[in-house]
Structure formats: structure tokens, C-alpha cells
Coordinates of C-alpha atoms in Angstrom, one line a residue:
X69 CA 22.8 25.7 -4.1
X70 CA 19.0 24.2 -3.5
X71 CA 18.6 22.5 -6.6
X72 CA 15.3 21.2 -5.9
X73 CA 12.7 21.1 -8.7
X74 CA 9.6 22.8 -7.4
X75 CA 5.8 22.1 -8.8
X76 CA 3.1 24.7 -8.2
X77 CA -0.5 23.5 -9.1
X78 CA -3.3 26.1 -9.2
X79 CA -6.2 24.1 -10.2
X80 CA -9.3 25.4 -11.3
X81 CA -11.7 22.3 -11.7
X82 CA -14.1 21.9 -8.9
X83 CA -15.2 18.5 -9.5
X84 CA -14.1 15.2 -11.6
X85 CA -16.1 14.5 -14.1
X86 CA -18.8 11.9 -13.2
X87 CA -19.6 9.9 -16.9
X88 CA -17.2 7.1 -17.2
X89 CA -15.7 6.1 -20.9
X90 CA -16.0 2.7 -22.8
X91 CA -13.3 1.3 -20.9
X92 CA -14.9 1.4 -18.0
X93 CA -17.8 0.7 -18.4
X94 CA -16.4 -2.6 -19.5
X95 CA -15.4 -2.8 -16.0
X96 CA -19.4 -2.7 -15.0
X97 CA -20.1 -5.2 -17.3
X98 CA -17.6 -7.4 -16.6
X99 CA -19.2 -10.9 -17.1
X100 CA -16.6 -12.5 -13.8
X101 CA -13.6 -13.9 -13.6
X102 CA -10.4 -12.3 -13.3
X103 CA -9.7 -8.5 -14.7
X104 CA -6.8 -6.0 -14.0
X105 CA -7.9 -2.5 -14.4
X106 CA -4.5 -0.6 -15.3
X107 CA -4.3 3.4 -15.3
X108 CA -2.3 6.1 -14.3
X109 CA -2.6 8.6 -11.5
X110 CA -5.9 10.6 -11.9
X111 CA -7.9 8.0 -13.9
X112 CA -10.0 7.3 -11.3
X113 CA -9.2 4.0 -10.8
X114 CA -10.1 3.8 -6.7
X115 CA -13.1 5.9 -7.5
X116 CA -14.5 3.3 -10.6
X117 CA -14.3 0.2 -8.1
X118 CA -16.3 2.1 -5.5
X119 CA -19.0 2.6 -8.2
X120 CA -18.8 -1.1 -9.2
X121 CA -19.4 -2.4 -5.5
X122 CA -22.3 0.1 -5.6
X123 CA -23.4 -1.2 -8.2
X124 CA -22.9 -5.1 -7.5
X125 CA -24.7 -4.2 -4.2
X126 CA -27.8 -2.6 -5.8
X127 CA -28.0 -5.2 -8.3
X128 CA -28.3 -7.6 -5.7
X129 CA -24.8 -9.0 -4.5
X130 CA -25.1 -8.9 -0.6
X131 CA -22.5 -6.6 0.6
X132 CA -21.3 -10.2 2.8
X133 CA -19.6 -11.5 -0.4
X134 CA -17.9 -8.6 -1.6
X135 CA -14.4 -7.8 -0.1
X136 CA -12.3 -5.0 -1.8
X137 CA -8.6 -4.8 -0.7
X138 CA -6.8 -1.4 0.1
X139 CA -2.9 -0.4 0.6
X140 CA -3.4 0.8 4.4
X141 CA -5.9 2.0 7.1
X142 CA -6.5 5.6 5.5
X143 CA -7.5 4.5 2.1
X144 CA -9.3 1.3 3.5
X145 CA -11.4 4.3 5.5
X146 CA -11.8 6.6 2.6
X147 CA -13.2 3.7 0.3
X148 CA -15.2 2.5 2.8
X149 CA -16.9 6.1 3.3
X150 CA -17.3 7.0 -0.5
X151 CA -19.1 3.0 -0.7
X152 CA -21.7 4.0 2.0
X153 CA -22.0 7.1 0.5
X154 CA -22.9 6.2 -2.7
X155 CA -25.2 3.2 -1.5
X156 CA -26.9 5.3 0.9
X157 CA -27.5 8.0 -1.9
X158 CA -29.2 5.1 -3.9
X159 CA -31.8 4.1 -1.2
X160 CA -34.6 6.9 -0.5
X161 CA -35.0 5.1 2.6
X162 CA -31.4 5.1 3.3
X163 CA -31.3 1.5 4.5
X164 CA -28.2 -0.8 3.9
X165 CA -28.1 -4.7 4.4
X166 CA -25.6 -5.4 7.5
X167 CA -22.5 -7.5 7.1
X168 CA -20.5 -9.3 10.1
X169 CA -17.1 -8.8 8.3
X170 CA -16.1 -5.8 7.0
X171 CA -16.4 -4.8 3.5
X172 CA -13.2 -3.0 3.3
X173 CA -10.0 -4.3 4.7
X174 CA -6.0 -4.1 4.3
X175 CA -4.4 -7.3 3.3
X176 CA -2.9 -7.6 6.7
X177 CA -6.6 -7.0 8.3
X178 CA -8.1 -9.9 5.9
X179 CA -5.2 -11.9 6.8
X180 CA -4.9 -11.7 10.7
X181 CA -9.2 -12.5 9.9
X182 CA -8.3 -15.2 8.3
X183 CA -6.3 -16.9 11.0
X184 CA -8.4 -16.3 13.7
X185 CA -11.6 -18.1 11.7
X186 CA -8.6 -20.5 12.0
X187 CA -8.7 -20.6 15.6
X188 CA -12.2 -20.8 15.8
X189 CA -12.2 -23.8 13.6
X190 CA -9.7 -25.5 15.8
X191 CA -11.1 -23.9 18.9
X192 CA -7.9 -22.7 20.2
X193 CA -7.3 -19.1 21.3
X194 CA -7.2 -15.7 18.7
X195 CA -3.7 -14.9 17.3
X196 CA -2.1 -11.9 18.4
X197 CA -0.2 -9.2 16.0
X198 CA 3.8 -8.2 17.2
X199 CA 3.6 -4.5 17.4
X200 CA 7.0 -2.5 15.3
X201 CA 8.2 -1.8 19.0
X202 CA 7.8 -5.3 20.5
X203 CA 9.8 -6.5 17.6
X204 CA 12.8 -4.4 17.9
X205 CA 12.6 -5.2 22.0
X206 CA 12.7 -8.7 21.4
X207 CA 15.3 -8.5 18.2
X208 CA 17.5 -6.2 20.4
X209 CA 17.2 -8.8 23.7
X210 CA 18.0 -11.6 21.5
X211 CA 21.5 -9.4 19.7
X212 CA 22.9 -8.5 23.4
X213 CA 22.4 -12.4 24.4
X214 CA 24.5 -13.2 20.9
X215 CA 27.2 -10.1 22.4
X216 CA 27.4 -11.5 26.0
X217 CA 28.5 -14.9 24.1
X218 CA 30.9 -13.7 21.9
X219 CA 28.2 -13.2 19.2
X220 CA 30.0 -16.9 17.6
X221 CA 27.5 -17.0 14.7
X222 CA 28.4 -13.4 13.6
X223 CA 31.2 -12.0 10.9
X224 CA 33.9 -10.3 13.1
X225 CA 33.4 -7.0 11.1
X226 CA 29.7 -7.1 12.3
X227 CA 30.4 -7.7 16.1
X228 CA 31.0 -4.3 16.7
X229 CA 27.4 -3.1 15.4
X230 CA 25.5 -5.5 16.9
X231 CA 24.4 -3.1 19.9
X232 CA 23.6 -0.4 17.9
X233 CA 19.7 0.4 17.6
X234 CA 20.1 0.9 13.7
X235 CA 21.4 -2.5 13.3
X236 CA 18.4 -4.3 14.7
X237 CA 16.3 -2.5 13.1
X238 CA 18.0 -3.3 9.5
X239 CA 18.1 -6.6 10.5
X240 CA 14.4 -6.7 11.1
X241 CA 13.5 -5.4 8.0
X242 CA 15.9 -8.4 6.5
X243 CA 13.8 -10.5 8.2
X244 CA 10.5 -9.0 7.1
X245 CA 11.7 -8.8 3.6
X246 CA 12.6 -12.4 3.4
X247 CA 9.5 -13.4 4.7
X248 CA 7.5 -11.5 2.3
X249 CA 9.2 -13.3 -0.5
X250 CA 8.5 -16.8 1.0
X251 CA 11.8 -17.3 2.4
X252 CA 12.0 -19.1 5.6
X253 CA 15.0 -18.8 7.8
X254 CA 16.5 -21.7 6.7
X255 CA 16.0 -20.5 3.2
X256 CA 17.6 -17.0 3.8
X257 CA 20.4 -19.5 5.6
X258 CA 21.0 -21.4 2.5
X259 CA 20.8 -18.3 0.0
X260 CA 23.7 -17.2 2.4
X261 CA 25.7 -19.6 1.5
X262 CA 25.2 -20.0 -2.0
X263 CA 26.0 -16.7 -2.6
X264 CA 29.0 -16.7 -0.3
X265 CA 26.9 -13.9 2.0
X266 CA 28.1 -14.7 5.9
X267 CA 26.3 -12.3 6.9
X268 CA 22.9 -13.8 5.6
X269 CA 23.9 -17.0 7.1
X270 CA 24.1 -15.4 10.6
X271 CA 20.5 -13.3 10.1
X272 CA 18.9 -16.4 9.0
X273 CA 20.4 -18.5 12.4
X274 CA 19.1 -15.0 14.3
X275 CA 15.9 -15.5 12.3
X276 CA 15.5 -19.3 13.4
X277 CA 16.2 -18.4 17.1
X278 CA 13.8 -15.6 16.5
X279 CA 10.8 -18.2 15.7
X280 CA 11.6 -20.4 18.5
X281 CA 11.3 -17.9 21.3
X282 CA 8.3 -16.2 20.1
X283 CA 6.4 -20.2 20.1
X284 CA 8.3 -20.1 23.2
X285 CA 6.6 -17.0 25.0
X286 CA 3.1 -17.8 23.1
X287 CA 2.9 -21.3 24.3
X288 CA 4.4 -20.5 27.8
X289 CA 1.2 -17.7 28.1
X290 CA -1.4 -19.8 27.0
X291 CA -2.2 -18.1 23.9
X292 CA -1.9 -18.4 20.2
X293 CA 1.5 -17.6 18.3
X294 CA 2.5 -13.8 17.5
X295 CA 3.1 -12.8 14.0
X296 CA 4.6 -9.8 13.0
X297 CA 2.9 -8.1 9.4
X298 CA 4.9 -10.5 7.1
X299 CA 4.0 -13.5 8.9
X300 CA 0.6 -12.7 9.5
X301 CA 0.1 -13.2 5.8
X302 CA 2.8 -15.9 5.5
X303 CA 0.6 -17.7 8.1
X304 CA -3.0 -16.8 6.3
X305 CA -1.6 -18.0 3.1
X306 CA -0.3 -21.4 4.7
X307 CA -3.6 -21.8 6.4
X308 CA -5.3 -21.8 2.9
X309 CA -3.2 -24.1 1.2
X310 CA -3.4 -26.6 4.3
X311 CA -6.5 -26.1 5.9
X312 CA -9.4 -26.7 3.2
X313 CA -12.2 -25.7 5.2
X314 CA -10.7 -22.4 6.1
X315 CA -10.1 -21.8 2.1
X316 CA -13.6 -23.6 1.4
X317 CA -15.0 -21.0 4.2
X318 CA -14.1 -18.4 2.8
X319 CA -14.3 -18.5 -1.1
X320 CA -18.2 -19.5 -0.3
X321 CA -18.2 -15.5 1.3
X322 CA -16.0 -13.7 -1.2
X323 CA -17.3 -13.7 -4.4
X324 CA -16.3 -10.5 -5.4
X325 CA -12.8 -10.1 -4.7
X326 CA -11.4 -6.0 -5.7
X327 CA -7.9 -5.1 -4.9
X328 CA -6.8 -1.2 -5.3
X329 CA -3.5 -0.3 -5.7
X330 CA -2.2 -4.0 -6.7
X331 CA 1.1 -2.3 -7.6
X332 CA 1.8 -1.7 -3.8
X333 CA 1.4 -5.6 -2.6
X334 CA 4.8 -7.9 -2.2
X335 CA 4.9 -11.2 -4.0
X336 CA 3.4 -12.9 -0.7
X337 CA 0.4 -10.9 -0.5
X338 CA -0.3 -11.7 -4.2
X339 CA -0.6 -15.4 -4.0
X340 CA -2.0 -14.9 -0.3
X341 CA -5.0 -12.8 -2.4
X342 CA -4.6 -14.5 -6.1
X343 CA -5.6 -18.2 -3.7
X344 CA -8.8 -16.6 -2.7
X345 CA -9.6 -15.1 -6.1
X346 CA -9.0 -18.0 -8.1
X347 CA -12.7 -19.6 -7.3
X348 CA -14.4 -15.9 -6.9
X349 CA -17.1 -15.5 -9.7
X350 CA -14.9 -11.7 -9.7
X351 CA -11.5 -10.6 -9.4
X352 CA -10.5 -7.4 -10.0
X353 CA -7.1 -6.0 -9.4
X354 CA -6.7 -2.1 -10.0
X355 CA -3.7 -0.3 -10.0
X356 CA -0.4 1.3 -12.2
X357 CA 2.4 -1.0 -12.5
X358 CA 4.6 2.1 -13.6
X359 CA 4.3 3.2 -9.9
X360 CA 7.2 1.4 -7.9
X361 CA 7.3 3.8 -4.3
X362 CA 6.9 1.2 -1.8
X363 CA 9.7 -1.3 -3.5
X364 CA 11.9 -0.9 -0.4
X365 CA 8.9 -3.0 1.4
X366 CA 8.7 -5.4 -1.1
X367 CA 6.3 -4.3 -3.4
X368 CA 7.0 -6.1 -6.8
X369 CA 4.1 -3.8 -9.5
X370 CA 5.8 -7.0 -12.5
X371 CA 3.2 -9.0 -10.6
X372 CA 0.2 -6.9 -11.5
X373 CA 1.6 -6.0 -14.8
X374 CA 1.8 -10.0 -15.3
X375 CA -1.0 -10.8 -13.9
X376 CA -3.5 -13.6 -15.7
X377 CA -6.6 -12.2 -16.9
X378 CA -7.4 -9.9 -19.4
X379 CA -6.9 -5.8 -18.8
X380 CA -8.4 -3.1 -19.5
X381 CA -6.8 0.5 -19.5
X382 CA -8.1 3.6 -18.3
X383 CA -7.2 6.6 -20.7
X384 CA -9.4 9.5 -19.5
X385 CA -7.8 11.3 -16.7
X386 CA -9.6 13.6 -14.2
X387 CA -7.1 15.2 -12.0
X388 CA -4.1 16.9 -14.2
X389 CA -4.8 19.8 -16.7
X390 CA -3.3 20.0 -20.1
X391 CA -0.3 21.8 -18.5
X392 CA 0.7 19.4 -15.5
X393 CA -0.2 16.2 -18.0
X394 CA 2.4 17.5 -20.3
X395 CA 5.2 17.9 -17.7
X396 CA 4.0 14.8 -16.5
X397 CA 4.4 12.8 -19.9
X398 CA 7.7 14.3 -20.6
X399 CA 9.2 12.7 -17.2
X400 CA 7.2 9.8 -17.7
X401 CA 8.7 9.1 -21.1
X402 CA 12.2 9.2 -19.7
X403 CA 10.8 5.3 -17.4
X404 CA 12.2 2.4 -19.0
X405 CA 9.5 -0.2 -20.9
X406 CA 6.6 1.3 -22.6
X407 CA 3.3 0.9 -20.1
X408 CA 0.1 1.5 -21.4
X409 CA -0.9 3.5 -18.9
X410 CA 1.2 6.4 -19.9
X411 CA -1.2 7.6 -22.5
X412 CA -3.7 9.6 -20.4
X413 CA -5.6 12.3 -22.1
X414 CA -5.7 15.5 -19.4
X415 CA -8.6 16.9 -17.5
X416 CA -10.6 20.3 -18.0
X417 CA -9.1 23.2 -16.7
X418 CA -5.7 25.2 -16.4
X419 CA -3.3 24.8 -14.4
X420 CA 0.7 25.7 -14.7
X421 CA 4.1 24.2 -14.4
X422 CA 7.0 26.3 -13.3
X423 CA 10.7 25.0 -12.1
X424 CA 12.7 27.7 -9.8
X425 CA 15.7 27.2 -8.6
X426 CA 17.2 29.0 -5.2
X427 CA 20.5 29.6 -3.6
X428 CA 18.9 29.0 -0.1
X429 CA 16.1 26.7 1.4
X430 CA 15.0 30.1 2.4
X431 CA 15.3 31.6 -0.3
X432 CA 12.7 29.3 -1.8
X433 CA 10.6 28.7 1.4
X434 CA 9.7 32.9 1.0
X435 CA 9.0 32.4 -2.7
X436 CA 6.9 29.5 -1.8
X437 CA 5.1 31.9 0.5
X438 CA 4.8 34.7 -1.4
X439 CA 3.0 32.6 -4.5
X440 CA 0.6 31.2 -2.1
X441 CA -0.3 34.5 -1.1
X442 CA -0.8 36.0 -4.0
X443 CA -3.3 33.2 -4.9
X444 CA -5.1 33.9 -2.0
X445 CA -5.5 37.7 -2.0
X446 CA -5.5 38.0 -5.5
X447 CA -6.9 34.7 -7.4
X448 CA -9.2 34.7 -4.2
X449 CA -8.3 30.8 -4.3
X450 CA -9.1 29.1 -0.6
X451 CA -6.6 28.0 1.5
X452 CA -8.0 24.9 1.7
X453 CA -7.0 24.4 -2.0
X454 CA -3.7 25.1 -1.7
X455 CA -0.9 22.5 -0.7
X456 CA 3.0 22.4 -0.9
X457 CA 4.7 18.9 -1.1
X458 CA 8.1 19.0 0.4
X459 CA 10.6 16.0 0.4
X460 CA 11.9 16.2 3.6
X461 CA 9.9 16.8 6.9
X462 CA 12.8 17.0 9.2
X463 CA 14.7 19.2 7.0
X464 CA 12.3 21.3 4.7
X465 CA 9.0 22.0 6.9
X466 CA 10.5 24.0 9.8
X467 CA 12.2 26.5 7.0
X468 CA 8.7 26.4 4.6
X469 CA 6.7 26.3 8.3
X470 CA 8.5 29.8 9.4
X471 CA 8.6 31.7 5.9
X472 CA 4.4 30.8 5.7
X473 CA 3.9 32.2 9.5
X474 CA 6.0 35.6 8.8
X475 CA 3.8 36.1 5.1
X476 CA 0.3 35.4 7.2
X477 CA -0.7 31.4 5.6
X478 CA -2.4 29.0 7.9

């Protein structure tokens, strides 16, 4: 049987509300220094540190020293749009001050930035970033080399995997792991050891080896050394706390340091961006340490919730109804610890929670369709506000992707 909880959402507000409650405005008139801004989904916590750039822009702050931090590329995008929007909104003559570095960045943008101001300072060529692929290529070169020696370094009851395409990918993500915790490969070596792990011995001699032929091919080309995403920050963050006049350089351009979604970065991004924000005259870091969905890539949302500085929560939501809040509470309240941002009062509007359970995937896929439907034709509700969230795209989209064809939904 498809146990599957499902959630249908019908919602009927057309826009959040704009006026902002005492809490943040504190966040507006935040005197400088450091500040966490805690909230949970729908509290309009990426929305508020759009207004405040705005607002630290128009109040004179030149858009060069503010730099706010997103999770990825998309949200980077979407912050950056909603920024210009509002700015250009402000301005009858629609005229913005020009920047040469971006206002919005990931951590691994600011990062990879950071080490080629390096470069520049030691006028030697750019760094280059180790593409997902290349890095399985050159982890998957370097295990058949091991195999065509007897693979010496390597637990027998490992041997056998070592050709597999699964295994140097898991042992990649070992690697990156590690590295976003601080752990070199001698460190991972050692940890192996200590805790009687062989098999962490042998990935942090594979990790070693790793290093060297990457110098290897960078200094045989000419170029710079390749990082992969956990050393580029690695790198950045070492380049700060041994080359003063990169840090000096560039905590004299960010003053205003804003990070969105804190709860997402790993403990090496945290001190790579908490080394830049100790000397800004602002450092904000938004986010809800209850969330915890990129953990398996070493996102650690203690180190927000522990964060130095005072906080201020955010307790008006703008997204969930009465309905979908209370659902929402009633799971929440089943988390361990008691976060503050669990206490969200709900938005305007109805909406409604319903739980179905089917003996089939198509079973439910034709119910899905039918309900969406019915909104349509008789709720006259647009498509384009409609969505179903599915957990599986391999195994739940082509059934849900067939029954919405067959019942007539784009």
C-alpha cells in the first residue's frame, strides 16, 4: 500500500503582506555589529534582508561594500533581481551606482573571488574550479592505478569495490566532507586510526595522493592549483588567516556582510564568512536552525543557532494560512529542543490540509488529477497557482506526469 502522506494547498492570498513588525524593524535599525535573524519558513526572512540592502543603499552605503551571501546560484539570482528591483523603484530616474564585484554571491563564488585577488596580489595566474565530473575522472584514474598494484593500502573486503563507479563517488564525497570540517588528509589518516577505521586510513592515503597529482598537473600546465568546492573555501579561508593584505583588502570593501539561509553553510564556510564579518560595521546572518535538509553535505544549523551576537526572531508569518500553520505546528512539535522559531502566527487566508492514503501510485496520481481539476474548472484557480510536490522524480513523476495528461493539466 502507498502510504504516502499527501499535502494539498489551495491558497487564496495574492500577495504577502508588505508592513514589517517590531522585530524587524529592529533589523532596520540595527546600530552594526553582529545579529542573527532567526524565523521559520514564511517569515520573510530572504525578503527582510533585501529591504535592508535597499535600504542601506538609499541611505547612502555604496552598493561596493555590501555583500549578501546566498545558498546557490538560483537564490543568489532571485535576491539579486528583487535588490534591483526595489532600488530601481526608489529612484524616479532609475539610476543605480555601479559596483565591480558583485553584490550577491554563493559562498563558493566569494571564495573562488577571494583567491584570485590572491593571485593578483602575488601576480601569478587565476585559480581554476575542479568540475563534479573531472573529479570522479581523476578519483577513478587514481583507484584503477591502486587495482593494477594490488590496491596494498586498501582493506581486503574493499578491493573488490574499488572499480565500481559508486565507490569513487562515495569516496569523493568522504573527501569533500572531511575537508569541509577542516580535516586535512593526514587528519582523516589519523582519525582512522584512532578510531580503529582502516578504511579511513586508506581514503585519507587516497586523499594525500589526490593533492599531490592535482599540484602535479597545475604546476606541470603552467597554471594555478585546482580546487574542488570544499577546497576552494578551505583555500579562501587559509588565504585570510595568512595573507593580511588579502583579509585587510577585503574587510576595507565589505562592510555590510548578510548571509541568507546560515542554516545551510558547513562549519568551514562559517569561519571562512564569520573571519570577514568580524571587522564589518554589519553582520547579519538569517536563517532557521530547526531546518537541517542539506546535513548530508555538511551543513551543521548548531552553528547559526550558536552563533555570537544577539537575535532577533521573526513571528509574523506570510506564506501558511491558519489551516496549513496548524498541521505544520503539530509536526513541528514532535522536533527535539524547543526553537524559537516555531511560534509563527499564520497568514490571511484559507487554505486546507487533507491526508489520503491509496492502494496504488496510481491510484493517487488520478486523485491528484482529478483535485487539480476541479480547482481549475470549478474554483477557477490558475494553473499557474497550482503545484504538486512529489518525493521521488524517477519513481513518482512519470505515474503523476501520465494521470495529469489523460485528466487535460498542463
Amino acid at each position: 500500500m502507498n502510504r504516502a502522506p499527501l499535502l494539498v494547498r489551495r491558497v487564496r492570498q495574492e500577495e504577502p503582506r508588505r508592513h514589517w513588525d517590531a522585530p524587524a524593524r529592529a533589523v532596520f535599525e540595527h546600530a552594526g555589529g553582529p545579529l542573527r535573524v532567526l524565523g521559520g519558513p514564511g517569515t520573510g526572512k530572504t525578503t527582510l534582508l533585501a529591504e535592508v540592502v535597499a535600504r542601506r543603499v538609499r541611505d547612502g552605503v555604496h552598493p561596493e561594500n555590501v555583500l549578501v551571501i546566498t545558498p546557490n546560484r538560483r537564490a543568489a539570482a532571485e535576491m539579486r533581481a528583487h535588490i534591483t528591483r526595489l532600488l530601481t523603484g526608489a529612484r524616479s530616474d532609475g539610476v543605480l551606482p555601479t559596483t565591480q564585484e558583485p553584490l550577491v554571491r554563493t559562498v563558493h563564488s566569494y571564495a573562488f573571488a577571494v583567491l584570485r585577488a590572491q593571485a593578483v596580489l602575488k601576480g601569478e595566474p587565476a585559480p581554476r574550479l575542479l568540475s563534479g565530473p573531472e573529479q570522479d575522472a581523476v578519483v577513478r584514474e587514481l583507484l584503477a592505478g591502486d587495482v593494477s598494484t594490488g590496491a596494498p593500502k586498501w582493506p581486503e573486503r574493499l578491493r573488490p569495490a574499488l572499480t565500481l563507479p559508486g565507490f569513487a563517488h562515495e569516496l569523493r564525497d568522504l573527501m569533500l566532507r572531511a575537508t569541509e570540517r577542516g580535516l586535512a588528509p593526514e587528519d582523516l589518516t589519523e582519525l582512522g586510526r584512532q578510531q580503529s577505521r582502516e578504511e579511513w586510513v586508506a581514503a585519507g592515503l587516497f586523499a594525500t595522493q589526490y593533492e599531490q597529482v592535482n599540484l602535479l598537473a597545475s604546476s606541470g600546465q603552467g597554471h594555478a592549483p585546482s580546487f574542488d568546492a570544499a577546497e576552494l573555501v578551505g583555500s579562501a579561508l587559509l588565504a585570510f588567516q595568512t595573507e593580511p593584505d588579502v583579509l585587510a583588502g577585503e574587510r576595507r570593501r565589505v562592510r555590510h556582510l548578510l548571509v541568507d539561509d546560515a542554516q545551510h553553510l558547513d562549519p568551514l564556510q562559517f569561519e571562512f564568512l564569520r573571519e570577514l564579518g568580524r571587522a564589518a560595521h554589519e553582520f547579519i546572518l538569517s536563517g532557521d536552525p530547526d531546518q537541517a535538509v542539506f546535513s548530508f553535505r555538511g551543513a551543521d544549523p548548531t552553528l547559526l543557532a550558536e552563533a555570537d551576537g544577539p537575535a532577533v526572531v521573526l513571528t509574523t508569518g506570510h506564506r501558511m494560512t491558519p489551516e496549513i500553520r496548524a498541521a505544520v505546528g503539530r509536526l513541528a512539535g514532535r522536533l527535539p529542543g524547543a526553537s524559537p522559531t516555531r511560534s509563527v502566527s499564520p497568514a490571511d487566508g484559507e487554505g486546507a490540509v487533507q491526508v489520503r492514503l491509496f492502494a496504488s501510485a496510481a491510484q493517487e496520481a488520478s486523485w491528484v488529477a482529478d483535485q487539480l481539476r476541479r480547482a481549475h474548472l470549478i474554483d477557477e484557480v490558475p494553473w499557474s497557482r497550482m503545484a504538486v510536490v512529489a518525493r521521488s522524480a524517477t519513481r513518482s513523476l512519470p505515474v503523476l506526469q501520465r494521470a495529469l495528461l489523460a485528466a487535460g493539466v498542463p
